[in-house]
Coordinates of N, CA, C and O in Angstrom, one line a residue:
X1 N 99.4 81.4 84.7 CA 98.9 80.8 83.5 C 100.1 80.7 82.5 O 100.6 81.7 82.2
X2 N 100.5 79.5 81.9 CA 101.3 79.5 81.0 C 100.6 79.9 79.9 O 99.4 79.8 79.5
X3 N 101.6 80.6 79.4 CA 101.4 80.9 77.4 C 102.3 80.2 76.3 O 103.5 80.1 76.4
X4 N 101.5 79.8 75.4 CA 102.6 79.2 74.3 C 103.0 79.6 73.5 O 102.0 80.0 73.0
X5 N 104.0 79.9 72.7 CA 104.8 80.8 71.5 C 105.8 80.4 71.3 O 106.6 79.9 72.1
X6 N 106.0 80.6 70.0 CA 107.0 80.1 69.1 C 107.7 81.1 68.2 O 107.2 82.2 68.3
X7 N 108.5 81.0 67.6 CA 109.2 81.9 66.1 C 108.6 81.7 65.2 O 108.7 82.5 64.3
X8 N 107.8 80.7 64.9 CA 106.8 80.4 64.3 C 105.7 81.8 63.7 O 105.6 82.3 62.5
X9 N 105.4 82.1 64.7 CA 104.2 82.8 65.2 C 104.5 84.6 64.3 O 103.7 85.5 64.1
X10 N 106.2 84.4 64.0 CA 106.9 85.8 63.9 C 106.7 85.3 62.4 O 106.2 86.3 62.0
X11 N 106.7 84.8 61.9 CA 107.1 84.2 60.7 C 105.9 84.3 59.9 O 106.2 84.1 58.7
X12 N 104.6 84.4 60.2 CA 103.4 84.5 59.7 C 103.0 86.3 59.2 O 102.3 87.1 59.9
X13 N 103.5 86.6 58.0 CA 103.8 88.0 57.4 C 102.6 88.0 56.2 O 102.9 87.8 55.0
X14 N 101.8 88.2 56.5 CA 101.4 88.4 54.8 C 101.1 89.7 53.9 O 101.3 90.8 54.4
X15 N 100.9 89.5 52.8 CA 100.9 91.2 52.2 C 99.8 91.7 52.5 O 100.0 92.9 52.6
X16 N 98.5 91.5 52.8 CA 97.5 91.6 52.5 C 96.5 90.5 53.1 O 96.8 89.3 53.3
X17 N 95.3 90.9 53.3 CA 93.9 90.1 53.5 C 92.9 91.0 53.0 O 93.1 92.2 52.8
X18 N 91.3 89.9 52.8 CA 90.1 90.5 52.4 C 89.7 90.8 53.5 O 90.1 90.2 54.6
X19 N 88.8 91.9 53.5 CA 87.6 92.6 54.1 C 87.2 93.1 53.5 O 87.6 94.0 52.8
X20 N 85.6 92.4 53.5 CA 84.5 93.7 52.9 C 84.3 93.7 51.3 O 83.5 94.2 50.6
X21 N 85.6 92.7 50.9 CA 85.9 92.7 49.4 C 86.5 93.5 48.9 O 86.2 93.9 47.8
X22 N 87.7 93.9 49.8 CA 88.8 95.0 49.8 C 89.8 94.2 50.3 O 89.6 93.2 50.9
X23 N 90.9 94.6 50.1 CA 92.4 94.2 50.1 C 92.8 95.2 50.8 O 92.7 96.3 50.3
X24 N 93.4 95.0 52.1 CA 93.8 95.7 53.5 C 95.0 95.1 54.2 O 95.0 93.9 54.3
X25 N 96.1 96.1 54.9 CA 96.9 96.0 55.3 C 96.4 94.3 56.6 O 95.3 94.3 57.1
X26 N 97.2 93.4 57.0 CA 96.9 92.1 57.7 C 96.6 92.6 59.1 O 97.5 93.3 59.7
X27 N 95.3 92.3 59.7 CA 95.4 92.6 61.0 C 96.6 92.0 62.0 O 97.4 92.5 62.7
X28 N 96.4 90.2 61.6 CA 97.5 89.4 61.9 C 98.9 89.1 61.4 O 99.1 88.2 60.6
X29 N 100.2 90.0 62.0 CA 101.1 90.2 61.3 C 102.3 90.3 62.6 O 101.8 90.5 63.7
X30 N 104.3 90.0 62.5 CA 105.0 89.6 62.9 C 104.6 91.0 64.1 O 104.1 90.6 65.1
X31 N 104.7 91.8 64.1 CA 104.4 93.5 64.6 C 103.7 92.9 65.9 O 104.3 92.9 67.0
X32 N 102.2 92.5 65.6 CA 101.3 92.2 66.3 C 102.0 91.1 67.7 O 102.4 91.4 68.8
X33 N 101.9 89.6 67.1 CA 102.6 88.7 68.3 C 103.6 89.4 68.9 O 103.9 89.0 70.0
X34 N 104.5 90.3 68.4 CA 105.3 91.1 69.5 C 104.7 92.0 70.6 O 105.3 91.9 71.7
X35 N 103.7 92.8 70.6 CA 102.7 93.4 71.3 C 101.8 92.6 72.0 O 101.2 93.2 72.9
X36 N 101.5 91.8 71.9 CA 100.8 90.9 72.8 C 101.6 90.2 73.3 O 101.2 90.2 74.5
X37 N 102.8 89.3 73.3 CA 103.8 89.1 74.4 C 104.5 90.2 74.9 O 105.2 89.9 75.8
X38 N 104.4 91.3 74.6 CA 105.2 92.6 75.6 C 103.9 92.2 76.6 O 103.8 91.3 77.5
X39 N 102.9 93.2 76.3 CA 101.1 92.7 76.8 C 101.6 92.2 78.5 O 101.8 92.6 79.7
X40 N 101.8 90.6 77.4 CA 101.3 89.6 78.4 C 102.5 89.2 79.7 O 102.3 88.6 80.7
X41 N 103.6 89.8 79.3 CA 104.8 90.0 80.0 C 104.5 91.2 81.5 O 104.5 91.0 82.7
X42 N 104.2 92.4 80.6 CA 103.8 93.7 81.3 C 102.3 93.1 82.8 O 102.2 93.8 83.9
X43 N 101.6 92.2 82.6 CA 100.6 91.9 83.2 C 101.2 90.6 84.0 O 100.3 90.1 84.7
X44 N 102.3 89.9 84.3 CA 102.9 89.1 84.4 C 102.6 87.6 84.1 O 102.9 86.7 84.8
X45 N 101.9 87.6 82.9 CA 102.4 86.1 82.4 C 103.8 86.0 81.7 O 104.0 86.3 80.5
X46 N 105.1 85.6 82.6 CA 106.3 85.3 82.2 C 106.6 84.0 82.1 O 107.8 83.7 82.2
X47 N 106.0 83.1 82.0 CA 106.0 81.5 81.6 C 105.8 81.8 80.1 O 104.6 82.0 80.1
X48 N 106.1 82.0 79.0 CA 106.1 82.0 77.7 C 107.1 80.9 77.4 O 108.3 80.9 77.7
X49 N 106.0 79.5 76.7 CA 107.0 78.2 76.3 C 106.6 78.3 75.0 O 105.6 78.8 74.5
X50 N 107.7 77.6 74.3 CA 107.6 76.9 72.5 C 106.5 76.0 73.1 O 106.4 75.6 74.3
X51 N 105.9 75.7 72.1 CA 104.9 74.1 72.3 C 106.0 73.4 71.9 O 107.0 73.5 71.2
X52 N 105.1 72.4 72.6 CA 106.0 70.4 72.4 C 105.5 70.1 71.1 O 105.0 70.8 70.2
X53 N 105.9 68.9 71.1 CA 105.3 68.3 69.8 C 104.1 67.5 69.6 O 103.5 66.9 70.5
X54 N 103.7 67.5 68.3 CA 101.9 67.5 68.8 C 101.8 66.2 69.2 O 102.9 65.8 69.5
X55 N 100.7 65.1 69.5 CA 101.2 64.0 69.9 C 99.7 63.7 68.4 O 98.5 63.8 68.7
X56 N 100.1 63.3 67.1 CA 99.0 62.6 65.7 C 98.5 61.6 66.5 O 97.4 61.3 66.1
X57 N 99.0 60.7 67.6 CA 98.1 59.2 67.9 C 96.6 60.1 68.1 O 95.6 59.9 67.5
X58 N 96.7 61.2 69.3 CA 95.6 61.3 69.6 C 94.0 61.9 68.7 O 92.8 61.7 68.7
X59 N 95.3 63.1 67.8 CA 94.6 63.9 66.7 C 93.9 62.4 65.8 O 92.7 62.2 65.6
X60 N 94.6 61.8 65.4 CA 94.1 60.7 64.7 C 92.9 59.7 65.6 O 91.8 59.6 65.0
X61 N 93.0 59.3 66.5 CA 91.5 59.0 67.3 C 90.3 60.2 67.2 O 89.1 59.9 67.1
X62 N 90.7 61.4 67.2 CA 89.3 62.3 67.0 C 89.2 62.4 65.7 O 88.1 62.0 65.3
X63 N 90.0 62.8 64.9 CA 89.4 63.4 63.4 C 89.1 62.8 62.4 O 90.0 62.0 62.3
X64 N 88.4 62.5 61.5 CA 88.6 61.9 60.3 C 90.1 61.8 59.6 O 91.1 62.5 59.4
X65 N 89.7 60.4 59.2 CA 90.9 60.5 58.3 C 91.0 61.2 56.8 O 91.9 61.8 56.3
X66 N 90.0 61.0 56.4 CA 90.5 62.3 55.1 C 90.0 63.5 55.2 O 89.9 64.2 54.1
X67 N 89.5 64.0 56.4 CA 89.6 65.3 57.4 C 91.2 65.9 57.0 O 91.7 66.7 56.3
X68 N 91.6 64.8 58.0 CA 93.5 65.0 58.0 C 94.2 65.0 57.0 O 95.1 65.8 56.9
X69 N 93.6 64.0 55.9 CA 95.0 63.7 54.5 C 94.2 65.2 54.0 O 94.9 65.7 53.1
X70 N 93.3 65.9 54.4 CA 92.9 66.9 53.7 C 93.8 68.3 53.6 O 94.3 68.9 52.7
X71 N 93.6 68.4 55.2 CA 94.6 69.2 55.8 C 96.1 69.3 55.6 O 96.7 70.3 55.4
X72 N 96.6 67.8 55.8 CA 98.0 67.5 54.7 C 98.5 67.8 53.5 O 99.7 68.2 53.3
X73 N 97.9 67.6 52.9 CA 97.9 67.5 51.3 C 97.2 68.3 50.7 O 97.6 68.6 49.5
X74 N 95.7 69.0 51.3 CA 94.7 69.7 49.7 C 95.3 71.1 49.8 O 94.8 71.9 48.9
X75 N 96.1 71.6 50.6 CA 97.2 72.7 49.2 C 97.9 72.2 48.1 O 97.9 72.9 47.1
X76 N 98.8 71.0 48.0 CA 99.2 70.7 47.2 C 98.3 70.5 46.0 O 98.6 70.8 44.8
X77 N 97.0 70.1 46.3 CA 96.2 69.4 45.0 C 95.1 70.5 44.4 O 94.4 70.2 43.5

């Protein structure tokens, strides 16, 4: 089975998340995707690829379009 990953994936650090209505160390953090590709290496998935690039024609046939400008743009706004 191929796996996909990126540097991307390392890059996703945060200080902090809610639980419970508490502010707690991130379960999802750079630490973690290292442990799970060791994991998945140790079990022998060794096909670990970057993804391609996405292909928008298709995402654009399924989703709404101001779904999408949503997703684009409503952090900025």
């Amino acid at each position: 089975m191929r796996v996909f990953a990126s540097e991307a994936h390392s890059k996703h650090a945060p200080i902090g998340e809610l639980s419970g209505g508490v502010f707690v160390p991130p379960f999802e953090c750079p630490e973690r995707v290292e442990l799970i590709l060791a994991r998945l290496r140790e079990r022998g998935f060794d096909d670990i690829t970057a993804p391609g690039p996405v292909d928008m024609d298709a995402i654009r046939a399924m989703c709404d379009q101001g779904y999408l400008a949503f997703l684009e743009f409503g952090w900025e706004q």
